[in-house]
Amino acid sequence: GNSVTQMEGPVTLSEEAFLTINCTYTATGYPSLFWYVQYPGEGLQLLLKATKADDKGSNKGFEATYRKETTSFHLEKGSVQVSDSAVYFCALRNTGFQKLVFGTGTRLLVSP
Amino acid sequence: EPEVTQTPSHQVTQMGQEVILRCVPISNHLYFYWYRQILGQKVEFLVSFYNNEISEKSEIFDDQFSVERPDGSNFTLKIRSTKLEDSAMYFCASNQRGSETQYFGPGTRLLVL
């Protein structure tokens, strides 16, 4: 079946630190991969996506590269800000399906 | 910017009662979804809806659940007889045809006592 595994949180960083949130997936086909972010009190927002192997998604300084060989889609940012504090969800959508399959989410806390 | 809205933001109900959760998807979107997240667990897919019918549903979406698009704007999730384990955050989402990006609402937190 299809599944997504994310690293446990919370991840606590100081401002300007480097961020990595690990995400690996299992899928029977050729999925598209996503990172969604949820700020306090808000819904899930698409942060970035990649639709095929070796694609790199990027947005707001965040990046993730679709690695088929390691079935991974790790989220990175070179210098986090306090405003990046949120819950980050990795997700996949497999070919032929509309539904998203989510990981458990990783809470990021950035302190000044 | 257009957004998905959901009402109510919080709902408390007694076990066995019926609840209806409401969503207004983005106006030109054609695909609609419900997901839920039990506290501390994954966001789980419940159902997708297109062209006035269910296009996909999960094992969670049993006979206690139903969805409806009663008019041109609302999309509802009904739980006929709530159970304690239905307590969760319920998210509505929508997307355009040809787009993979699903836009999510802020969620309705349902508490069943």
Short mmCIF file of C-alpha atoms in Angstrom, two decimals, chain A residues 3-5 32 34 36 38 41-46 49-51 89 93 96-105, chain B residues 31 33 35 37 40-45 48 55-58 89 91 95-96 99-107:
data_model
loop_
_atom_site.label_atom_id
_atom_site.label_comp_id
_atom_site.label_asym_id
_atom_site.label_seq_id
_atom_site.Cartn_x
_atom_site.Cartn_y
_atom_site.Cartn_z
CA SER A 3 2.28 5.29 3.14
CA VAL A 4 4.40 8.21 4.32
CA THR A 5 6.75 8.25 7.29
CA SER A 32 3.59 12.97 -6.76
CA PHE A 34 4.01 17.24 -1.42
CA TYR A 36 1.97 20.98 3.37
CA GLN A 38 -0.22 24.22 8.96
CA GLY A 41 -5.38 28.06 13.77
CA GLU A 42 -5.23 27.67 10.00
CA GLY A 43 -5.80 24.96 7.42
CA LEU A 44 -3.20 22.99 5.52
CA GLN A 45 -1.38 25.03 2.87
CA LEU A 46 0.66 23.59 0.04
CA LYS A 49 5.57 19.71 -4.59
CA ALA A 50 7.45 17.46 -7.01
CA THR A 51 5.84 15.22 -9.57
CA PHE A 89 3.11 17.40 6.64
CA ARG A 93 -0.73 11.25 -4.35
CA GLY A 96 -4.80 7.23 -10.79
CA PHE A 97 -6.00 8.43 -7.40
CA GLN A 98 -7.10 11.83 -6.17
CA LYS A 99 -6.60 11.30 -2.47
CA LEU A 100 -3.57 12.49 -0.56
CA VAL A 101 -1.81 10.13 1.83
CA PHE A 102 -0.23 12.04 4.71
CA GLY A 103 2.49 11.49 7.23
CA THR A 104 1.90 12.24 10.89
CA GLY A 105 3.23 15.79 10.69
CA TYR B 31 -13.21 17.98 -6.88
CA TYR B 33 -12.66 15.99 -0.28
CA TYR B 35 -10.09 14.29 5.58
CA GLN B 37 -7.11 13.97 11.91
CA GLY B 40 -1.84 13.01 17.59
CA GLN B 41 -2.43 10.83 14.53
CA LYS B 42 -2.13 11.13 10.76
CA VAL B 43 -4.37 13.15 8.51
CA GLU B 44 -6.58 10.45 6.95
CA PHE B 45 -8.55 10.55 3.72
CA SER B 48 -13.65 12.40 -2.60
CA SER B 55 -15.38 9.01 -6.66
CA GLU B 56 -13.29 7.38 -3.94
CA LYS B 57 -13.73 6.51 -0.29
CA SER B 58 -11.69 4.95 2.49
CA MET B 89 -10.41 17.59 13.32
CA PHE B 91 -10.75 19.10 6.97
CA ASN B 95 -9.10 21.36 -6.35
CA GLN B 96 -9.58 22.30 -9.97
CA SER B 99 -4.48 20.50 -10.89
CA GLU B 100 -2.86 18.37 -8.20
CA THR B 101 -2.99 21.13 -5.61
CA GLN B 102 -5.70 20.59 -3.05
CA TYR B 103 -6.75 23.65 -1.07
CA PHE B 104 -7.72 22.97 2.51
CA GLY B 105 -10.11 24.68 4.87
CA PRO B 106 -9.20 25.52 8.48
CA GLY B 107 -11.00 22.48 9.83
#
